[in-house]
Coordinates of C-alpha atoms in Angstrom, one line a residue:
Chain A
X28 CA 79.9 65.9 90.1
X29 CA 80.3 69.5 92.3
X30 CA 82.5 69.7 95.7
X31 CA 83.9 73.2 96.8
X32 CA 87.4 73.3 96.4
X33 CA 90.3 75.5 98.6
X34 CA 93.8 75.5 97.9
X35 CA 95.8 77.6 100.6
X36 CA 100.1 77.5 101.2
X37 CA 99.9 77.2 104.6
X38 CA 97.5 76.0 107.3
X39 CA 96.2 79.2 108.4
X40 CA 95.2 80.5 105.3
X41 CA 93.5 76.7 104.5
X42 CA 92.1 77.7 107.9
X43 CA 90.3 80.5 106.6
X44 CA 89.3 79.3 103.5
X45 CA 88.3 76.3 105.0
X46 CA 85.6 78.8 107.0
X47 CA 83.7 80.4 103.7
X48 CA 84.0 77.2 101.9
X49 CA 82.2 75.3 104.9
X50 CA 79.6 78.0 104.8
X51 CA 79.1 77.8 100.5
X52 CA 79.2 74.4 101.0
X53 CA 76.7 73.5 103.1
X54 CA 74.3 76.3 100.9
X55 CA 74.6 74.3 97.9
X56 CA 74.5 71.1 99.3
X57 CA 78.3 69.5 98.2
X58 CA 81.6 68.6 99.1
X59 CA 84.3 70.2 101.2
X60 CA 87.6 69.3 99.4
X61 CA 90.4 70.8 101.1
X62 CA 94.2 70.4 99.1
X63 CA 97.0 69.8 101.0
X64 CA 100.6 70.2 99.7
X65 CA 102.6 71.9 102.5
X66 CA 102.5 69.3 105.6
X67 CA 100.6 66.0 104.9
X68 CA 100.1 64.9 108.2
X69 CA 97.2 68.4 108.7
X70 CA 94.6 66.1 106.9
X71 CA 92.8 64.6 109.1
X72 CA 92.7 68.1 111.1
X73 CA 91.7 69.7 107.5
X74 CA 88.8 67.5 107.5
X75 CA 87.6 68.3 111.6
X76 CA 87.7 71.7 109.8
X77 CA 85.2 70.5 108.0
X78 CA 86.7 69.5 104.6
X79 CA 85.0 66.0 103.7
X80 CA 87.9 65.1 101.4
X81 CA 91.3 65.9 101.4
X82 CA 93.7 65.5 98.1
X83 CA 96.8 64.9 98.8
X84 CA 99.6 67.0 96.5
X85 CA 103.0 64.8 96.2
X86 CA 105.7 67.0 98.0
X87 CA 107.8 68.7 95.5
X88 CA 111.6 68.1 95.0
X89 CA 113.4 71.3 96.5
X90 CA 113.6 72.8 93.5
X91 CA 111.0 73.0 92.6
X92 CA 107.7 75.6 92.4
X93 CA 103.6 75.2 93.2
X94 CA 103.6 75.8 89.5
X95 CA 104.8 72.2 89.1
X96 CA 100.8 71.4 90.7
X97 CA 99.0 73.3 87.6
X98 CA 98.6 70.0 84.9
X99 CA 97.4 67.7 87.7
X100 CA 95.2 70.4 89.3
X101 CA 93.7 70.9 86.3
X102 CA 93.3 67.7 85.4
X103 CA 91.7 66.5 88.8
X104 CA 89.2 69.0 88.1
X105 CA 88.4 68.1 84.7
X106 CA 87.3 64.7 86.6
X107 CA 85.7 66.3 89.9
X108 CA 83.8 69.4 88.0
X109 CA 83.9 71.6 91.7
X110 CA 81.6 74.0 91.2
X111 CA 83.7 76.8 92.8
X112 CA 87.6 77.1 93.5
X113 CA 89.2 79.0 96.2
X114 CA 92.7 79.6 96.6
X115 CA 94.6 81.6 98.7
X116 CA 95.5 85.5 97.3
X117 CA 99.2 84.7 98.0
X118 CA 101.9 85.8 95.1
X119 CA 102.8 82.3 94.3
X120 CA 98.6 81.6 94.7
X121 CA 97.5 84.5 92.4
X122 CA 100.1 83.4 89.3
X123 CA 98.8 79.3 89.9
X124 CA 95.4 80.2 89.8
X125 CA 95.2 82.5 86.7
X126 CA 96.9 79.3 85.1
X127 CA 94.7 77.1 86.7
X128 CA 91.8 79.3 85.2
X129 CA 92.9 79.9 81.7
X130 CA 93.4 76.1 81.8
X131 CA 90.4 75.3 82.8
X132 CA 88.7 77.7 80.2
X133 CA 86.7 79.3 83.4
X134 CA 86.8 83.1 85.1
X135 CA 88.9 84.2 88.0
X136 CA 88.1 87.0 90.3
X137 CA 91.3 88.3 91.6
X138 CA 91.3 89.4 95.3
X139 CA 87.5 88.8 96.4
X140 CA 87.6 90.6 99.3
X141 CA 83.9 89.3 99.9
X142 CA 81.4 86.5 98.2
X143 CA 77.9 85.4 99.3
X144 CA 75.6 83.0 97.1
X145 CA 72.9 84.7 94.9
X146 CA 69.9 82.4 96.2
X147 CA 68.2 82.8 92.9
X148 CA 70.5 82.4 90.4
X149 CA 72.9 79.9 92.5
X150 CA 75.9 81.5 91.4
X151 CA 78.5 83.4 93.9
X152 CA 78.5 87.2 93.5
X153 CA 82.3 87.9 94.2
X154 CA 83.5 91.5 95.3
X155 CA 86.5 93.2 94.4
X156 CA 88.7 96.8 93.9
X157 CA 89.5 98.3 91.5
X158 CA 90.5 101.5 90.0
X159 CA 93.6 101.4 92.7
X160 CA 90.7 101.1 95.6
X161 CA 88.3 103.3 94.3
X162 CA 86.0 101.7 93.5
X163 CA 84.0 98.2 94.0
X164 CA 83.4 95.7 91.2
X165 CA 80.9 92.9 91.9
X166 CA 81.3 90.3 89.0
X167 CA 80.0 86.4 88.9
X168 CA 81.4 83.8 87.1
X169 CA 79.4 82.2 84.1
X170 CA 81.9 78.8 84.1
X171 CA 82.7 76.6 86.2
X172 CA 84.3 76.5 88.1
X173 CA 84.1 79.6 89.7
X174 CA 87.3 80.9 90.8
X175 CA 88.7 83.1 92.6
X176 CA 91.7 83.9 94.9
X177 CA 91.2 85.3 98.7
X178 CA 93.9 87.6 100.5
X179 CA 94.9 86.5 103.8
X180 CA 93.0 87.5 106.9
X181 CA 89.8 88.2 104.7
X182 CA 87.5 85.6 106.9
X183 CA 88.6 84.1 110.2
X184 CA 90.2 81.0 110.7
X185 CA 87.1 78.0 110.7
X186 CA 86.7 76.2 114.4
X187 CA 87.1 72.8 114.8
X188 CA 84.3 70.8 114.7
X189 CA 85.4 67.7 116.5
X190 CA 86.4 64.2 115.3
X191 CA 84.5 64.1 111.5
X192 CA 85.1 61.3 109.2
X193 CA 86.0 62.5 105.7
X194 CA 88.5 60.7 103.0
X195 CA 91.9 61.5 102.2
X196 CA 93.3 60.8 98.9
X197 CA 96.4 61.3 97.5
X198 CA 97.0 62.5 92.9
X199 CA 100.3 61.9 90.8
X200 CA 103.3 62.8 91.2
X201 CA 103.5 66.4 88.7
X202 CA 106.3 65.9 86.0
X203 CA 109.3 68.1 86.7
X204 CA 108.4 71.6 85.4
X205 CA 111.0 73.7 83.3
X206 CA 110.9 76.3 86.0
X207 CA 113.2 75.7 88.9
X208 CA 114.5 77.4 92.2
X209 CA 117.9 78.0 92.2
X210 CA 118.0 79.9 96.2
X211 CA 115.9 81.4 98.2
X212 CA 115.7 84.1 100.4
X213 CA 114.4 84.5 103.6
X214 CA 113.2 88.0 104.7
X215 CA 114.7 88.8 108.3
X216 CA 111.5 88.8 110.5
X217 CA 112.4 92.9 111.4
X218 CA 109.5 93.6 107.8
X219 CA 106.8 91.1 108.6
X220 CA 106.1 92.1 111.5
X221 CA 103.8 95.4 110.3
X222 CA 101.0 93.9 109.4
X223 CA 100.6 92.1 112.6
X224 CA 101.6 95.2 114.3
X225 CA 98.5 96.7 116.7
X226 CA 99.8 100.5 115.5
X227 CA 100.8 101.5 112.5
X228 CA 102.1 104.8 112.4
X229 CA 102.3 105.8 107.7
X230 CA 104.8 108.1 106.8
X231 CA 104.7 110.1 103.4
X232 CA 105.9 112.8 102.2
X233 CA 105.2 115.7 104.0
X234 CA 108.2 114.2 105.9
X235 CA 110.7 116.6 103.9
X236 CA 113.9 115.0 104.9
X237 CA 115.3 111.1 105.8
X238 CA 116.6 112.7 109.3
X239 CA 112.9 113.6 109.9
X240 CA 111.5 110.1 110.0
X241 CA 112.8 109.8 113.9
X242 CA 110.0 111.8 114.5
X243 CA 107.5 109.2 112.9
X244 CA 110.1 106.3 115.1
X245 CA 109.7 108.1 118.0
X246 CA 105.7 108.4 117.7
X247 CA 105.1 104.7 117.2
X248 CA 107.9 103.6 119.5
X249 CA 105.8 105.5 122.4
X250 CA 102.7 104.0 120.7
X251 CA 104.2 100.3 120.6
X252 CA 103.9 100.4 116.9
X253 CA 105.7 100.3 113.6
X254 CA 106.4 102.3 110.3
X255 CA 105.0 101.7 107.1
X256 CA 104.5 104.3 104.3
X257 CA 103.5 105.3 101.3
X258 CA 105.2 104.6 97.6
X259 CA 107.0 107.0 97.1
X260 CA 108.9 106.7 100.0
X261 CA 109.7 103.7 99.5
X262 CA 110.0 104.0 95.9
X263 CA 111.8 107.1 95.2
X264 CA 113.5 108.5 98.5
X265 CA 114.7 105.1 99.7
X266 CA 114.0 106.2 103.1
X267 CA 112.3 102.4 104.0
X268 CA 112.4 99.2 102.3
X269 CA 109.6 98.4 99.8
X270 CA 108.3 95.4 102.4
X271 CA 107.4 98.8 104.5
X272 CA 105.0 100.6 101.4
X273 CA 101.2 100.1 102.5
X274 CA 98.8 100.1 99.7
X275 CA 96.7 97.8 96.8
X276 CA 100.5 97.5 95.0
X277 CA 102.4 96.8 98.4
X278 CA 100.9 95.2 101.7
X279 CA 97.7 95.7 103.9
X280 CA 97.3 96.6 107.4
X281 CA 94.6 95.9 110.1
X282 CA 95.8 98.0 112.6
X283 CA 93.9 99.0 115.3
X284 CA 95.0 102.4 115.2
X285 CA 96.4 104.3 112.3
X286 CA 98.2 107.2 111.8
X287 CA 99.5 109.0 109.0
X288 CA 102.1 111.3 108.8
X289 CA 102.5 113.5 106.0
X290 CA 100.1 111.9 104.0
X291 CA 98.2 113.5 101.1
X292 CA 95.5 110.4 100.9
X293 CA 96.1 108.9 97.3
X294 CA 93.9 106.2 97.1
X295 CA 96.3 103.6 96.1
X296 CA 97.9 104.5 100.0
X297 CA 94.3 104.2 101.3
X298 CA 93.5 101.8 100.0
X299 CA 95.9 99.1 102.5
X300 CA 94.8 100.8 105.4
X301 CA 91.0 100.7 104.6
X302 CA 90.5 97.9 107.3
X303 CA 92.2 99.8 110.5
X304 CA 90.1 100.5 113.4
X305 CA 90.5 103.4 114.0
X306 CA 92.7 106.0 111.4
X307 CA 93.7 109.2 112.4
X308 CA 96.0 111.2 110.6
X309 CA 98.4 114.4 110.7
X310 CA 98.4 116.9 107.6
X311 CA 98.9 120.8 107.1
X312 CA 96.8 121.2 104.2
X313 CA 93.4 120.9 105.5
X314 CA 91.7 119.7 102.0
X315 CA 94.3 116.5 101.9
X316 CA 91.8 113.5 100.7
X317 CA 93.3 111.9 103.8
X318 CA 91.0 113.4 106.1
X319 CA 87.5 112.7 104.2
X320 CA 89.0 108.5 105.2
X321 CA 90.5 109.4 108.6
X322 CA 88.5 109.0 112.1
X323 CA 90.1 111.8 113.8
X324 CA 92.3 114.3 111.9
X325 CA 94.6 116.7 113.0
X326 CA 95.6 119.7 110.9
X327 CA 98.5 121.5 111.5
X328 CA 102.1 121.3 110.7
X329 CA 103.4 117.6 111.8
X330 CA 107.1 118.9 112.7
X331 CA 105.2 120.7 115.9
X332 CA 102.1 118.4 115.9
X333 CA 104.2 115.2 116.0
X334 CA 106.5 116.6 118.7
X335 CA 103.5 117.3 121.1
X336 CA 101.8 113.9 120.5
X337 CA 104.7 112.3 121.6
X338 CA 105.5 114.4 124.8
X339 CA 101.3 114.0 125.8
X340 CA 101.3 110.2 125.0
X341 CA 104.3 109.9 127.0
X342 CA 102.4 111.3 130.3
Chain B
X67 CA 120.2 87.4 71.0
X68 CA 116.6 87.2 72.4
X69 CA 113.4 88.6 71.1
X70 CA 111.5 90.3 73.2
X71 CA 107.6 91.1 72.9
X72 CA 106.2 93.5 75.7
X73 CA 102.4 93.6 76.3
X74 CA 100.8 96.8 77.8
X75 CA 97.5 98.2 78.4
X76 CA 96.0 101.5 77.7
X77 CA 93.4 102.7 80.7
X78 CA 92.1 105.1 82.6
X79 CA 94.1 107.0 84.5
X80 CA 92.2 106.4 88.7
X81 CA 93.6 109.9 89.3
X82 CA 91.2 111.5 87.6
X83 CA 88.0 109.4 89.1
X84 CA 86.0 111.0 90.9
X85 CA 83.2 110.2 93.7
X86 CA 80.0 112.1 92.9
X87 CA 77.6 113.3 95.9
X88 CA 75.7 110.5 95.0
X89 CA 78.3 107.7 95.9
X90 CA 78.4 107.0 91.9
X91 CA 81.4 106.9 90.2
X92 CA 82.5 109.9 87.5
X93 CA 84.8 109.0 84.8
X94 CA 83.1 112.4 83.0
X95 CA 87.1 114.6 82.9
X96 CA 89.6 110.6 83.1
X97 CA 92.8 110.6 81.1
X98 CA 94.3 107.9 79.7
X99 CA 98.0 106.5 80.7
X100 CA 99.7 103.7 80.1
X101 CA 99.6 101.2 83.2
X102 CA 101.9 102.0 85.4
X103 CA 103.3 98.7 86.1
X104 CA 103.0 98.7 81.7
X105 CA 105.8 101.0 81.5
X106 CA 108.0 98.9 84.0
X107 CA 107.9 96.3 81.4
X108 CA 108.5 98.4 79.0
X109 CA 111.6 99.9 80.3
X110 CA 113.0 96.4 81.3
X111 CA 112.2 95.1 78.1
X112 CA 114.5 97.9 75.9
X113 CA 117.1 97.7 79.0
X114 CA 117.7 94.2 78.0
X115 CA 117.9 94.7 74.8
X116 CA 120.4 97.3 75.0
X117 CA 122.4 94.9 77.1
X118 CA 122.1 91.2 74.9
X119 CA 121.3 92.6 71.8
X120 CA 118.2 91.3 69.5
X121 CA 114.5 93.3 69.4
X122 CA 111.6 94.3 71.2
X123 CA 108.3 94.8 70.2
X124 CA 105.4 96.3 72.1
X125 CA 101.4 94.4 72.2
X126 CA 98.7 95.9 73.5
X127 CA 94.9 95.1 72.5
X128 CA 92.4 97.7 73.6
X129 CA 89.8 100.0 71.6
X130 CA 90.9 101.8 68.6
X131 CA 91.5 105.0 70.3
X132 CA 93.8 104.0 71.6
X133 CA 96.4 104.9 69.2
X134 CA 98.1 107.9 71.6
X135 CA 99.1 104.9 73.8
X136 CA 101.1 102.9 70.8
X137 CA 102.8 105.6 70.5
X138 CA 103.7 106.5 74.0
X139 CA 105.2 103.0 74.3
X140 CA 107.0 103.4 71.2
X141 CA 108.6 106.5 71.8
X142 CA 110.1 104.8 74.9
X143 CA 111.8 102.4 73.0
X144 CA 110.2 99.2 71.4
X145 CA 110.9 99.1 67.3
X146 CA 107.2 98.1 66.1
X147 CA 103.4 97.7 67.7
X148 CA 101.0 95.1 67.6
X149 CA 97.7 97.1 67.7
X150 CA 94.5 94.3 68.1
X151 CA 92.1 96.9 67.8
X152 CA 87.7 96.1 68.0
X153 CA 85.2 98.8 68.8
X154 CA 84.2 95.5 71.8
X155 CA 87.5 95.6 73.4
X156 CA 85.7 98.1 75.7
X157 CA 85.6 96.2 79.0
X158 CA 87.1 93.3 78.3
X159 CA 87.9 90.5 81.0
X160 CA 91.7 88.7 81.4
X161 CA 90.9 85.1 80.2
X162 CA 90.1 87.7 76.6
X163 CA 93.0 89.4 76.7
X164 CA 95.5 86.7 77.5
X165 CA 93.2 84.7 74.5
X166 CA 93.2 87.3 71.9
X167 CA 97.2 87.9 72.8
X168 CA 98.2 84.3 72.6
X169 CA 96.8 84.0 69.1
X170 CA 98.4 87.1 67.5
X171 CA 101.4 86.2 69.3
X172 CA 101.7 82.2 68.3
X173 CA 100.5 83.6 64.2
X174 CA 103.1 87.1 64.0
X175 CA 105.0 87.3 66.5
X176 CA 108.7 85.1 67.1
X177 CA 109.4 85.4 70.8
X178 CA 111.9 84.1 73.7
X179 CA 110.9 86.5 75.8
X180 CA 108.0 88.0 76.9
X181 CA 107.9 90.6 79.9
X182 CA 104.4 91.7 81.0
X183 CA 104.0 94.3 83.7
X184 CA 102.0 92.8 87.2
X185 CA 99.0 93.6 87.4
X186 CA 97.1 96.8 85.5
X187 CA 96.2 100.0 87.5
X188 CA 92.0 99.5 86.3
X189 CA 91.5 96.5 87.0
X190 CA 94.6 95.4 88.8
X191 CA 93.4 91.4 88.2
X192 CA 97.4 90.4 87.8
X193 CA 96.2 87.8 85.2
X194 CA 97.0 88.8 81.9
X195 CA 100.4 87.4 81.8
X196 CA 100.1 84.0 83.8
X197 CA 96.9 83.5 81.3
X198 CA 98.8 84.4 78.6
X199 CA 101.5 81.9 79.2
X200 CA 99.5 78.5 80.2
X201 CA 97.4 79.8 76.7
X202 CA 101.0 79.6 74.8
X203 CA 102.4 76.6 76.9
X204 CA 105.4 78.5 78.2
X205 CA 106.6 78.8 82.2
X206 CA 105.6 82.1 83.4
X207 CA 107.7 83.7 86.3
X208 CA 105.5 86.5 88.7
X209 CA 106.3 89.7 90.1
X210 CA 109.7 89.5 89.1
X211 CA 111.9 92.7 90.8
X212 CA 115.4 91.9 88.9
X213 CA 115.4 90.4 85.8
X214 CA 118.7 88.2 83.3
X215 CA 119.3 86.1 80.9
X216 CA 122.4 83.5 80.7
X217 CA 123.3 80.8 77.7
X218 CA 119.2 81.1 77.1
X219 CA 117.6 81.8 80.2
X220 CA 116.1 83.8 82.2
X221 CA 117.5 84.1 85.8
X222 CA 115.2 86.2 88.0
X223 CA 114.2 87.6 91.5
X224 CA 111.1 86.9 92.8
X225 CA 109.6 89.1 95.5
X226 CA 107.5 86.7 97.5
X227 CA 105.5 87.1 101.3
X228 CA 108.7 85.4 102.9
X229 CA 111.7 86.5 100.7
X230 CA 112.9 85.9 97.8
X231 CA 113.0 83.2 95.1
X232 CA 115.9 83.4 93.0
X233 CA 114.9 81.4 89.8
X234 CA 115.4 79.6 86.4
X235 CA 113.9 79.6 83.3
X236 CA 114.2 78.2 80.2
X237 CA 113.5 80.5 77.1
X238 CA 111.1 80.6 76.1
X239 CA 108.7 82.3 79.2
X240 CA 107.1 84.7 80.5
X241 CA 108.0 87.4 83.1
X242 CA 105.9 89.7 84.6
X243 CA 107.4 92.2 86.7
X244 CA 107.0 94.6 89.8
X245 CA 107.6 98.4 89.7
X246 CA 110.9 97.5 91.6
X247 CA 112.0 96.5 89.1
X248 CA 113.8 99.6 87.1
X249 CA 112.5 103.6 87.1
X250 CA 110.7 103.8 83.3
X251 CA 112.7 106.3 81.2
X252 CA 111.0 109.4 80.6
X253 CA 110.4 110.1 76.7
X254 CA 112.1 113.2 75.5
X255 CA 110.7 114.8 72.2
X256 CA 112.9 113.2 69.9
X257 CA 111.9 110.1 71.0
X258 CA 107.8 111.5 70.8
X259 CA 108.9 112.3 67.4
X260 CA 110.8 108.9 66.6
X261 CA 108.1 106.8 67.3
X262 CA 106.5 108.4 65.0
X263 CA 108.1 106.7 62.1
X264 CA 107.8 103.7 63.8
X265 CA 105.8 100.8 62.2
X266 CA 102.9 99.8 64.0
X267 CA 101.3 96.2 62.7
X268 CA 97.7 96.9 63.1
X269 CA 95.3 93.1 63.8
X270 CA 91.5 93.7 63.5
X271 CA 88.4 91.8 64.4
X272 CA 88.8 90.0 60.8
X273 CA 93.0 89.0 61.6
X274 CA 91.9 86.5 64.3
X275 CA 89.9 83.3 64.2
X276 CA 88.8 82.3 68.0
X277 CA 85.5 84.2 69.3
X278 CA 86.4 84.6 72.8
X279 CA 83.6 84.9 75.2
X280 CA 83.6 86.5 78.7
X281 CA 83.7 84.2 81.7
X282 CA 83.6 86.9 84.3
X283 CA 80.5 89.0 84.2
X284 CA 80.1 92.2 85.9
X285 CA 77.6 93.0 87.9
X286 CA 78.3 96.3 89.0
X287 CA 81.1 98.7 90.0
X288 CA 80.2 101.2 92.1
X289 CA 82.3 103.8 94.4
X290 CA 84.0 102.4 97.1
X291 CA 82.8 103.5 100.5
X292 CA 85.0 104.7 103.9
X293 CA 82.6 105.3 106.5
X294 CA 85.0 106.9 109.1
X295 CA 83.9 110.3 111.9
X296 CA 86.1 112.6 109.8
X297 CA 86.0 114.8 112.4
X298 CA 89.3 117.4 112.5
X299 CA 91.2 118.9 115.0
X300 CA 93.3 121.7 115.2
X301 CA 96.8 122.3 116.8
X302 CA 96.2 123.6 119.7
X303 CA 97.1 122.0 122.9
X304 CA 93.4 121.6 123.3
X305 CA 92.9 120.3 120.5
X306 CA 96.2 118.1 121.0
X307 CA 94.4 116.7 124.2
X308 CA 90.9 116.3 123.2
X309 CA 92.4 114.2 119.8
X310 CA 94.7 111.8 122.4
X311 CA 91.4 111.5 124.5
X312 CA 89.5 110.4 121.9
X313 CA 91.5 107.6 121.1
X314 CA 91.7 106.3 124.9
X315 CA 87.7 106.2 124.4
X316 CA 88.5 104.3 121.1
X317 CA 90.5 101.9 123.6
X318 CA 92.9 101.6 120.9
X319 CA 95.5 103.4 122.8
X320 CA 96.5 102.9 126.6

């Protein structure tokens, strides 16, 4: 038995994993299997996007978490023995991936940002960031399945391949898990937008007072962007919500333009902006590490530079 | 009254890692610390004990040199530490750390609640907590920002991408915590002195039976490079104009 398995929490992420999955399955001359729970009607759609087989996970009762699927997925994987198992690196996905890997006695590459098949060994070489983003660790997994969690938007969505034939099979209903959801509190939309924003202004401790945040806001407005921040701004100062904290332990942004205002450039934060197309920085310390990772940096007092920028950009 | 176990890792402080001129990571002048979020885990365990009673023990797996970490952890409030140590524990893979801890916790420690940080500051694989729960056959709740105990259940607020989930689970249970759950106290001189008097149970390679081979092999660790222009401007009005022109040329502003 063999195969490349994918599991995601929504269609967008499934399509991203189907992309890399199609590629790996073709190289290994094996089948691509999509595990689907969120909408069973998408099964044929997954097949049309490259899946050879769709395993349907039965719907869960309202108070159940994804964790309930763990025993079902483990026992199916023990039967089918996939070569590779990729899961979307969401909060829930990371937790169940670790538990599944433990149950299957195999290795898991967390937050894998790139992977490729070594033609000689047939092993998947997987890259991930370590030491707060300062290093890239390349790992291989000696057991099967070779597992990885993959952050959203690491790969593009796969293109539809037209009507294809594939198998659809329903898995057994999992037993009731002891963990229960008592309440779901959806977040207001505002804070989610920053990950999609075309321009992001990052705010750091160079901003002296909460009132001065208005400078960054005005700069964001004139550029049609959103504001994010470093961890001290959200965690210590509470000037912005935790959801706007950019960095390894916060969110990652991939805007066309990022401007760091009063940001020193600690690696933790920089990791969250590494995929920005253009990085700019305004900082009064010409030796601030942010300048080493910026395309364009202005050395100067942000209280003088930012108003000038706003004025010029308004023209 | 809950018996609480809190797990921590003694790690290289990443702030001291340098990249040398040839692009390699330089660990020459590093210092060590309790992994950032594990400090939140310890704090939360101690906070819950202050509120509900019970006990708090700290557990770590690492090199014998990590003694300083044990003292640091004990100065933050736990009454006892389990130090699982061996010279071979240099670069343990998450599956190994979890398996070793699971064996020792199962054999030697009474627990109702295990609290871990959401991930370590060095590898940040975020696996040890959930893997440990799976090995112990107990439920886990990850990424928790608020925690209480009620009628032998834990009630946890878990932060996910699109909001918050309020979750309950019967004890025994394992929870991994986010940095926003609390502000770890800074140990004072008295705490540090007191820590030296607390019991430390040392567990060596002979005290556990499992032979836990790594599942992942690290092929390399290289410096993460960011190829950027690194062009600097002054704050003169001419330079500000040049800066804006550069962004226009990149096509990132209108």
